[in-house]
Coordinates of C-alpha atoms in Angstrom, one line a residue:
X1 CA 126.8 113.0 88.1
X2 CA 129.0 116.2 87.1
X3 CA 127.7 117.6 83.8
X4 CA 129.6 116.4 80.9
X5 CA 130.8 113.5 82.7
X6 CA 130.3 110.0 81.8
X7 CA 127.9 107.7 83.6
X8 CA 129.6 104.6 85.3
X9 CA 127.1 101.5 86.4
X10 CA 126.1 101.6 89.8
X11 CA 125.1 98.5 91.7
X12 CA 124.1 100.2 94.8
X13 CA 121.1 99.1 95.7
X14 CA 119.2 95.9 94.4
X15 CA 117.3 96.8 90.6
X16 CA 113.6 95.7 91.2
X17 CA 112.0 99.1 92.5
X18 CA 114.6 101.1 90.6
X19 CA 113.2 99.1 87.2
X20 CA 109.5 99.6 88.7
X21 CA 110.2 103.4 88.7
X22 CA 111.7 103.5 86.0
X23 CA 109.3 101.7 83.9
X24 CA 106.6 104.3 85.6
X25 CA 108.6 107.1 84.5
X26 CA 108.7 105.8 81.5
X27 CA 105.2 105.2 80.9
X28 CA 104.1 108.5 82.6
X29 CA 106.7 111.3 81.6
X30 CA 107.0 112.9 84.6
X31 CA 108.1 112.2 88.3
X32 CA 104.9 113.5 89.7
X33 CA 103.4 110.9 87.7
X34 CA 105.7 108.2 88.7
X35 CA 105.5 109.0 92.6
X36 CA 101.9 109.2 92.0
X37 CA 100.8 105.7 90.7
X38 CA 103.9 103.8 92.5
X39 CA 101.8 105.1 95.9
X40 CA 98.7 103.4 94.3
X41 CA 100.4 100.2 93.8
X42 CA 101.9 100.5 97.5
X43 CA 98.6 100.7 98.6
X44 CA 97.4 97.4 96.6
X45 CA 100.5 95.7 97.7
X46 CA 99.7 96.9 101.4
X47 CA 96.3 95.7 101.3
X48 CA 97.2 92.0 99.7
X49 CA 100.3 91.9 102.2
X50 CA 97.9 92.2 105.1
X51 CA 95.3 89.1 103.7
X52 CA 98.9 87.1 103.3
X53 CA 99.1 88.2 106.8
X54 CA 95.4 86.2 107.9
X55 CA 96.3 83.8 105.8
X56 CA 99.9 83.4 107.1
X57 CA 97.7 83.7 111.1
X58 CA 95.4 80.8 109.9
X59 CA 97.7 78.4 109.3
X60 CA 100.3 78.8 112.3
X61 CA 97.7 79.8 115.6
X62 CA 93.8 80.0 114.5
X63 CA 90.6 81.4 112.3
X64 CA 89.9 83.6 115.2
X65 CA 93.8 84.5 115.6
X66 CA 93.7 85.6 112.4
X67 CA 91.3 88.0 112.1
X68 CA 93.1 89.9 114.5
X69 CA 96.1 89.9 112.4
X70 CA 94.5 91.0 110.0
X71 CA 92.9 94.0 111.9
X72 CA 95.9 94.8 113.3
X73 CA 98.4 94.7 110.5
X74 CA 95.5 96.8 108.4
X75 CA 95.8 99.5 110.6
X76 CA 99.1 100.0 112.1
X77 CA 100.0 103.6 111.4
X78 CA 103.5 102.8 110.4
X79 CA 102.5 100.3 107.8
X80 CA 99.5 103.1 106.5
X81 CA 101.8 105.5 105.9
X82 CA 104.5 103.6 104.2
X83 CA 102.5 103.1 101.8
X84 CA 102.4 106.5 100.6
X85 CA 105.9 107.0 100.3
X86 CA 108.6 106.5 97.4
X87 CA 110.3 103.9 99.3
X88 CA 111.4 100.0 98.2
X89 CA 110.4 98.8 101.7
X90 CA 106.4 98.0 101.2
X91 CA 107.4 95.9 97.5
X92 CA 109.8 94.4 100.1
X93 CA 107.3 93.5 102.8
X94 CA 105.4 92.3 100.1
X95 CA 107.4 89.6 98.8
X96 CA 109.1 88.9 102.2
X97 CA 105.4 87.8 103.6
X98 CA 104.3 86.0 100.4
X99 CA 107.6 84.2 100.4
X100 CA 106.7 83.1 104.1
X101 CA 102.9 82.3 103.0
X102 CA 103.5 80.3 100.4
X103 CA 106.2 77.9 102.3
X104 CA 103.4 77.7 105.2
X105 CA 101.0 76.3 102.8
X106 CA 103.4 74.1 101.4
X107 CA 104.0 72.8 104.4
X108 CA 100.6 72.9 106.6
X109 CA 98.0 73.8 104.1
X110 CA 95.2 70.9 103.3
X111 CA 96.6 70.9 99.5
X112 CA 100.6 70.6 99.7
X113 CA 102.2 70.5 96.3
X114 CA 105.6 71.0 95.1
X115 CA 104.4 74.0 92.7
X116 CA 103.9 76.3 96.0
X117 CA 107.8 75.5 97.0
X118 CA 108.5 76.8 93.5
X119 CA 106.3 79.8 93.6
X120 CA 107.7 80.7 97.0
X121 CA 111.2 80.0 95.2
X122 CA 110.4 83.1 92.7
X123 CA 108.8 85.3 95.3
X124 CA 112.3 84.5 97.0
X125 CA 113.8 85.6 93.4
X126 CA 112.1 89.0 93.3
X127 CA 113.3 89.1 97.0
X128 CA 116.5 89.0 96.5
X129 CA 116.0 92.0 93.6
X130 CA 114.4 93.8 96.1
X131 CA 116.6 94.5 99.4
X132 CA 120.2 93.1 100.0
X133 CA 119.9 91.3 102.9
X134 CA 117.2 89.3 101.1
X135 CA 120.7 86.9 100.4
X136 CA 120.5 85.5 104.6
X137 CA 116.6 85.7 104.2
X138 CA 116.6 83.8 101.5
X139 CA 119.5 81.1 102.6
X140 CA 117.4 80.8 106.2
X141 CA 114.4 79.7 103.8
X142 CA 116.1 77.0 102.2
X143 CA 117.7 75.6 105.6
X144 CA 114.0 75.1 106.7
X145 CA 112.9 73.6 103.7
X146 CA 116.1 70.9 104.1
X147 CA 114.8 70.5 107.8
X148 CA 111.1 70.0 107.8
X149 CA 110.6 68.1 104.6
X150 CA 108.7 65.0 104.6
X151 CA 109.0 63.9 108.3
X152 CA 106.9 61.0 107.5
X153 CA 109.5 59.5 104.9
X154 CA 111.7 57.6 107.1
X155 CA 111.9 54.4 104.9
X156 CA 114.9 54.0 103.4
X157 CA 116.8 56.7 104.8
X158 CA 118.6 57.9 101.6
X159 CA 115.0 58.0 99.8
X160 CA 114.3 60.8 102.6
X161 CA 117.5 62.2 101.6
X162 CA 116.6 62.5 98.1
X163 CA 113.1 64.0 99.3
X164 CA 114.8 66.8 101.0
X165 CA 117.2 67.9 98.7
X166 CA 114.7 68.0 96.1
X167 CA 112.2 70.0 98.4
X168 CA 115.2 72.6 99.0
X169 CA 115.7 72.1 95.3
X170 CA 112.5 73.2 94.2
X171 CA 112.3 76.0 96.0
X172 CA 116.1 77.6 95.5
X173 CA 116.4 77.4 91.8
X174 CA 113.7 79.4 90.7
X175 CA 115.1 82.3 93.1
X176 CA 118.3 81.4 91.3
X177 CA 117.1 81.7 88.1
X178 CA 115.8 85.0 89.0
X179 CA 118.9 86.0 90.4
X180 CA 121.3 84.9 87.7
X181 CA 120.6 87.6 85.0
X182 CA 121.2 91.0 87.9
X183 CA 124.8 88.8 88.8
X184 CA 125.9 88.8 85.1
X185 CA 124.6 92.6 84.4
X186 CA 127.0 93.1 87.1
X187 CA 130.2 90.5 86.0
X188 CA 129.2 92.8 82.4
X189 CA 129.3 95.9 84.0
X190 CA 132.4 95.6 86.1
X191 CA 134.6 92.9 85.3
X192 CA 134.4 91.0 88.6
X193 CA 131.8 88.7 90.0
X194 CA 130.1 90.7 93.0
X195 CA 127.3 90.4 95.4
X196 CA 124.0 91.2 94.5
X197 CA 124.8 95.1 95.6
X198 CA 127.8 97.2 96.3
X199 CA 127.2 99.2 99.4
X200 CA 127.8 96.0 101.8
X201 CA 131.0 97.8 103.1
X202 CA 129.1 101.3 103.2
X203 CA 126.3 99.9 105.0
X204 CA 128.7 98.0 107.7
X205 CA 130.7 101.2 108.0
X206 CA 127.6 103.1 108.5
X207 CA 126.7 100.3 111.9
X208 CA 130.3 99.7 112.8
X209 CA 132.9 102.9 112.3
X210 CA 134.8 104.2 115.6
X211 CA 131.9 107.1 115.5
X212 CA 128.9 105.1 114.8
X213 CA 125.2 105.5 117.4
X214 CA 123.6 102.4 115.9
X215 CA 121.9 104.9 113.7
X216 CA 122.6 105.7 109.9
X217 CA 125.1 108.6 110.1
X218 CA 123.2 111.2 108.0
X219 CA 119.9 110.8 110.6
X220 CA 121.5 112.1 113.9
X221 CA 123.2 115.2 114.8
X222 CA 125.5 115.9 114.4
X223 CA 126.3 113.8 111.4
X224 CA 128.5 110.9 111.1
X225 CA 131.1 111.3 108.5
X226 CA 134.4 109.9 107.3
X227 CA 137.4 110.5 109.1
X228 CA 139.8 113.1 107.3
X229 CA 142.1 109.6 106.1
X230 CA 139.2 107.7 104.8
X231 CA 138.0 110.6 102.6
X232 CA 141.1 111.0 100.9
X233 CA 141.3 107.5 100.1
X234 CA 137.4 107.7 98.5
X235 CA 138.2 110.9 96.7
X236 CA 141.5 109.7 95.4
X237 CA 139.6 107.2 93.3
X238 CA 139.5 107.2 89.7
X239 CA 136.6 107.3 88.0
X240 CA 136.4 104.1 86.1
X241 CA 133.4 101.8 85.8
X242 CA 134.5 99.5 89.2
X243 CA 134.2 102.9 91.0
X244 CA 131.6 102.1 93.2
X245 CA 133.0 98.4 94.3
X246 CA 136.6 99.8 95.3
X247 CA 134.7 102.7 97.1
X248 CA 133.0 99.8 99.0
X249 CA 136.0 98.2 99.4
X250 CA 137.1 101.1 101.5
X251 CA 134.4 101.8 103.5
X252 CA 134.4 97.4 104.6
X253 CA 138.5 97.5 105.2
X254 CA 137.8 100.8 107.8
X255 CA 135.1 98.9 109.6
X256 CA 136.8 95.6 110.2
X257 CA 139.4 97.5 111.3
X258 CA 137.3 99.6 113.9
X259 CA 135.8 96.3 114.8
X260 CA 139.0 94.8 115.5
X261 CA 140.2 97.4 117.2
X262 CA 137.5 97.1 119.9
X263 CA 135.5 94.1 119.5
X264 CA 133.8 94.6 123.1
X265 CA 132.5 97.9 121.9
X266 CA 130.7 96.4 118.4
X267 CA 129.1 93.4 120.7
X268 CA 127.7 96.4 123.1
X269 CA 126.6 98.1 120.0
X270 CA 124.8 95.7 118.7
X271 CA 122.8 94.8 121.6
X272 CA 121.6 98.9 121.8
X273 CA 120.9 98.5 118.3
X274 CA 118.3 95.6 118.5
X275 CA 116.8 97.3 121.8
X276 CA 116.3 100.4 120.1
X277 CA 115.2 98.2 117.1
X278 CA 112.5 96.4 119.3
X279 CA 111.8 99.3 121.1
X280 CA 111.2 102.3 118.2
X281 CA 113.3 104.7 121.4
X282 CA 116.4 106.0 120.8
X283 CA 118.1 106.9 124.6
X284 CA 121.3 109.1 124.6
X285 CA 120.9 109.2 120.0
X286 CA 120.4 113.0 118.9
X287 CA 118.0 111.2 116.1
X288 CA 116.7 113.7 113.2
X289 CA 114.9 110.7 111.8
X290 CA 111.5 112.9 110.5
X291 CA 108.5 111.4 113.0
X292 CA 110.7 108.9 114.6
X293 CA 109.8 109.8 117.9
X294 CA 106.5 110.3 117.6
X295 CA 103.6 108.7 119.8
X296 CA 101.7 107.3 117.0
X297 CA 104.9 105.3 115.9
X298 CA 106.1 104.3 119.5
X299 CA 102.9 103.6 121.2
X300 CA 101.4 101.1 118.7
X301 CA 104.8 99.6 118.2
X302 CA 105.3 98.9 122.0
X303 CA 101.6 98.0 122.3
X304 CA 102.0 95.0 120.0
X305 CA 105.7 94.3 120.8
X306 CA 104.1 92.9 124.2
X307 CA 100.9 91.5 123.1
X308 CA 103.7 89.4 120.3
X309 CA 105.5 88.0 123.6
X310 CA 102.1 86.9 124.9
X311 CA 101.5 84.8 122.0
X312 CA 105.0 83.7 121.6
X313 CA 104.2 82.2 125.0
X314 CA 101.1 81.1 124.2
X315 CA 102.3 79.1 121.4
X316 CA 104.9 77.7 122.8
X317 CA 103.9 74.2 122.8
X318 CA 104.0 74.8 118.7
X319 CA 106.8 76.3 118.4
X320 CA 107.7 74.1 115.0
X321 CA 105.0 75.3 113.4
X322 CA 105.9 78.8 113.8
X323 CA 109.6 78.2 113.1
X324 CA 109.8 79.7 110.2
X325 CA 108.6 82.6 111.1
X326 CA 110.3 83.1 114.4
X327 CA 113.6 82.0 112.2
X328 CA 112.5 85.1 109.9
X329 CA 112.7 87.8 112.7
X330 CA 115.7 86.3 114.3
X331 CA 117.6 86.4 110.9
X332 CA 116.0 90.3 110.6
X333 CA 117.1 91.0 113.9
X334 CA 120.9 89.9 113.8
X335 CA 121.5 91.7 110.3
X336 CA 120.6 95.2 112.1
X337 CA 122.9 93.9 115.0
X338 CA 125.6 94.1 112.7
X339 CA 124.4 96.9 110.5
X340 CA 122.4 99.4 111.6
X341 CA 118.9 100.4 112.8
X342 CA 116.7 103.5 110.7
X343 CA 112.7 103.3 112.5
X344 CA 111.3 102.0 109.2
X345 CA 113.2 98.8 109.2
X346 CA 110.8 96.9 111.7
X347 CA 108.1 97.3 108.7
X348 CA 110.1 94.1 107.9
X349 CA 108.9 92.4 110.9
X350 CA 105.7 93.7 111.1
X351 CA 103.5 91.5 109.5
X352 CA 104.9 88.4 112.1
X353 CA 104.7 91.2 114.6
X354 CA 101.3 91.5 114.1
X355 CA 101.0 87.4 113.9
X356 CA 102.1 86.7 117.0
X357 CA 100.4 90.1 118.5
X358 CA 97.5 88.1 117.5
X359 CA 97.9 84.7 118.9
X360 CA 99.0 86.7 122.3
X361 CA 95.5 88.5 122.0
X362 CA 93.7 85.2 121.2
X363 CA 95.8 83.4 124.1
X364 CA 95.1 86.3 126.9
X365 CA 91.4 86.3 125.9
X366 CA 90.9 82.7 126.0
X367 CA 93.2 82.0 128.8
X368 CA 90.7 82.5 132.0
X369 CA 87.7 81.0 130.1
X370 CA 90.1 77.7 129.9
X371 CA 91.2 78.1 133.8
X372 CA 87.8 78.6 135.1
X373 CA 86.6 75.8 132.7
X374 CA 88.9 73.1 134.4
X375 CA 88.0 74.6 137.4
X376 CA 84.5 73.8 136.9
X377 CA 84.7 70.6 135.6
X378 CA 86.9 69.3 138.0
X379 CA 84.3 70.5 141.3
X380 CA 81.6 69.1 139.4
X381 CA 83.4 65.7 139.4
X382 CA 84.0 66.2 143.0
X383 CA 80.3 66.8 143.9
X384 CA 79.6 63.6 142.3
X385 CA 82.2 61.9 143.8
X386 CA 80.6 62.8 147.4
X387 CA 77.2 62.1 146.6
X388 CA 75.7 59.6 148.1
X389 CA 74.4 56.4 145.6

């Protein structure tokens, strides 16, 4: 980054929207370009993530249910406005929901075939290229594929074995396959296997340092920053090409050790951080987070945080058929727990947000119809039982 420097590789973040910008700057010439059309392809990818979305509501609670998924995922301020900034997170949303459509279908649609598993399997791919934590997303995914295979092959045992692994099979190697070429760009570029990113450590320090508010250090006030020890140690490194994974390196060793140091404090942490993930509220947090606060973020957000409880009630007597997706937000949930919380990261959750926001609006309207219905029915079969013949 200093002129006449040298560049060194950088792994930082996953390569998918970095390539998709790069490729529009490419074939545009200018940023303002670049910006321009990637907002136009948010906006398509917005649109088509909220018709996975009714699709996604169809198959798990109802027709009805999922037309107000769809009217409420199509609207949601948050979701609206993502889409018009540069930001990975709608291309993530994207190929999070498809990833979960697809798997539904394979599993409750009318035409189950082993091709869906493998087209989830690359949307899982281009997941995994997308957002770092797409790695437990993506290993949840495959656990339920092993678990709900083919519950009707029980004949002989081993053949319903087989059946599984293949099932899980099927889906994990083509994300694999995806992966594999990112994973040797990086043996390539830095001697060393790695995981898919190299800011791991960064991000943990950012959720888990002796300072840290649950929030990114750079979005409160004042900032979180490294302590005078830590610093010297990061700009003490040499500038060789495995730059960025020792730097990592540093940042994970100085927040296991702040962990360790006061475990009771990072288990008290990390319950503030999923209320204030669940929540969109920040108590005692001096948050600079731009619009964070704002009523048109916090009011829908708690609006269909409850109405998503309702339905979870409601479908509680099917709670394997929406065990994917309630696996999907739990898995979501316990990597901010360990991380840390920014108020766009519930986009991720949205679109089951607004599924189960849905069946809790379906399940509250339909409710006193059903009561007054038995109600009914039962005095009528008591005013014939006292007739006379």
């Amino acid at each position: 980054m200093a002129p006449g420097s040298t560049p060194i590789p950088s792994a930082y973040m996953p390569p998918l929207y970095a390539f998709l910008m790069a490729g529009l700057l490419k074939l545009l010439g200018s940023d303002f370009g670049a910006a321009s059309a990637v907002t136009v392809i948010q906006a398509i990818l917005g649109t088509a993530t909220a018709w996975l979305v009714y699709r996604s509501a169809e198959l798990v609670v109802s027709r009805r249910a999922a037309i107000w998924a769809l009217a409420v995922y199509a609207v949601f301020p948050l979701g609206v406005y993502a889409s018009a900034q540069v930001s990975a997170v709608v291309l993530y949303v994207f190929l999070a929901q498809l990833t979960l459509w697809l798997l539904l279908e394979w599993r409750y649609g009318a035409h189950s075939h082993p091709r869906q598993l493998a087209a989830a399997g690359l949307s899982a791919g281009l997941l995994l290229l997308a957002r770092g934590e797409a790695l437990a997303i993506v290993a949840v995914f495959a656990v339920w594929v092993l678990v709900v295979s083919d519950p009707q092959v029980r004949r002989p045992r081993n053949l319903g074995a087989i059946r599984r692994l293949a099932n899980c099979a099927c889906f994990s190697l083509p994300a694999i396959a995806l992966a594999v070429p990112w994973t040797l760009r990086n043996l390539s570029a830095f001697g060393t296997l790695t995981s898919p990113t190299a800011s791991g450590g960064y991000n943990l320090w950012q959720g888990q340092n002796s300072n840290a508010t649950g929030i990114h250090g750079g979005s409160v006030t004042p900032p979180v920053v490294e302590g005078g020890h830590l610093r010297r140690l990061i700009d003490a490194l040499p500038g060789t090409n495995d730059y960025e994974l020792r730097r990592d390196n540093l940042y994970l060793h100085d927040a296991l050790q702040a962990i360790s140091a006061d475990p009771a404090r990072s288990v008290i942490l990390g319950l503030k951080k999923i209320a204030m993930y669940w929540t969109n509220l920040y108590p005692g947090v001096s948050i600079n987070y731009p619009g964070a606060q704002s009523p048109l973020i916090v009011v829908p957000w708690l609006t269909i945080v409850i109405l998503a409880i309702a339905g979870i009630v409601g479908l509680r007597r099917q709670w394997l058929r929406a065990s994917i997706i309630h696996l999907y937000v739990i898995t979501n949930t316990l990597v901010i727990a360990v991380f840390f919380v920014m108020p766009r990261y519930n986009l991720a959750v949205l679109p089951c947000v607004a599924i189960f926001a849905a069946a809790g609006i379906d399940w509250l309207a339909t409710r006193p119809r059903q009561h007054g219905g038995v109600r009914s029915s039962e005095r009528r079969t008591l005013d014939k039982s006292v007739l006379p013949s």
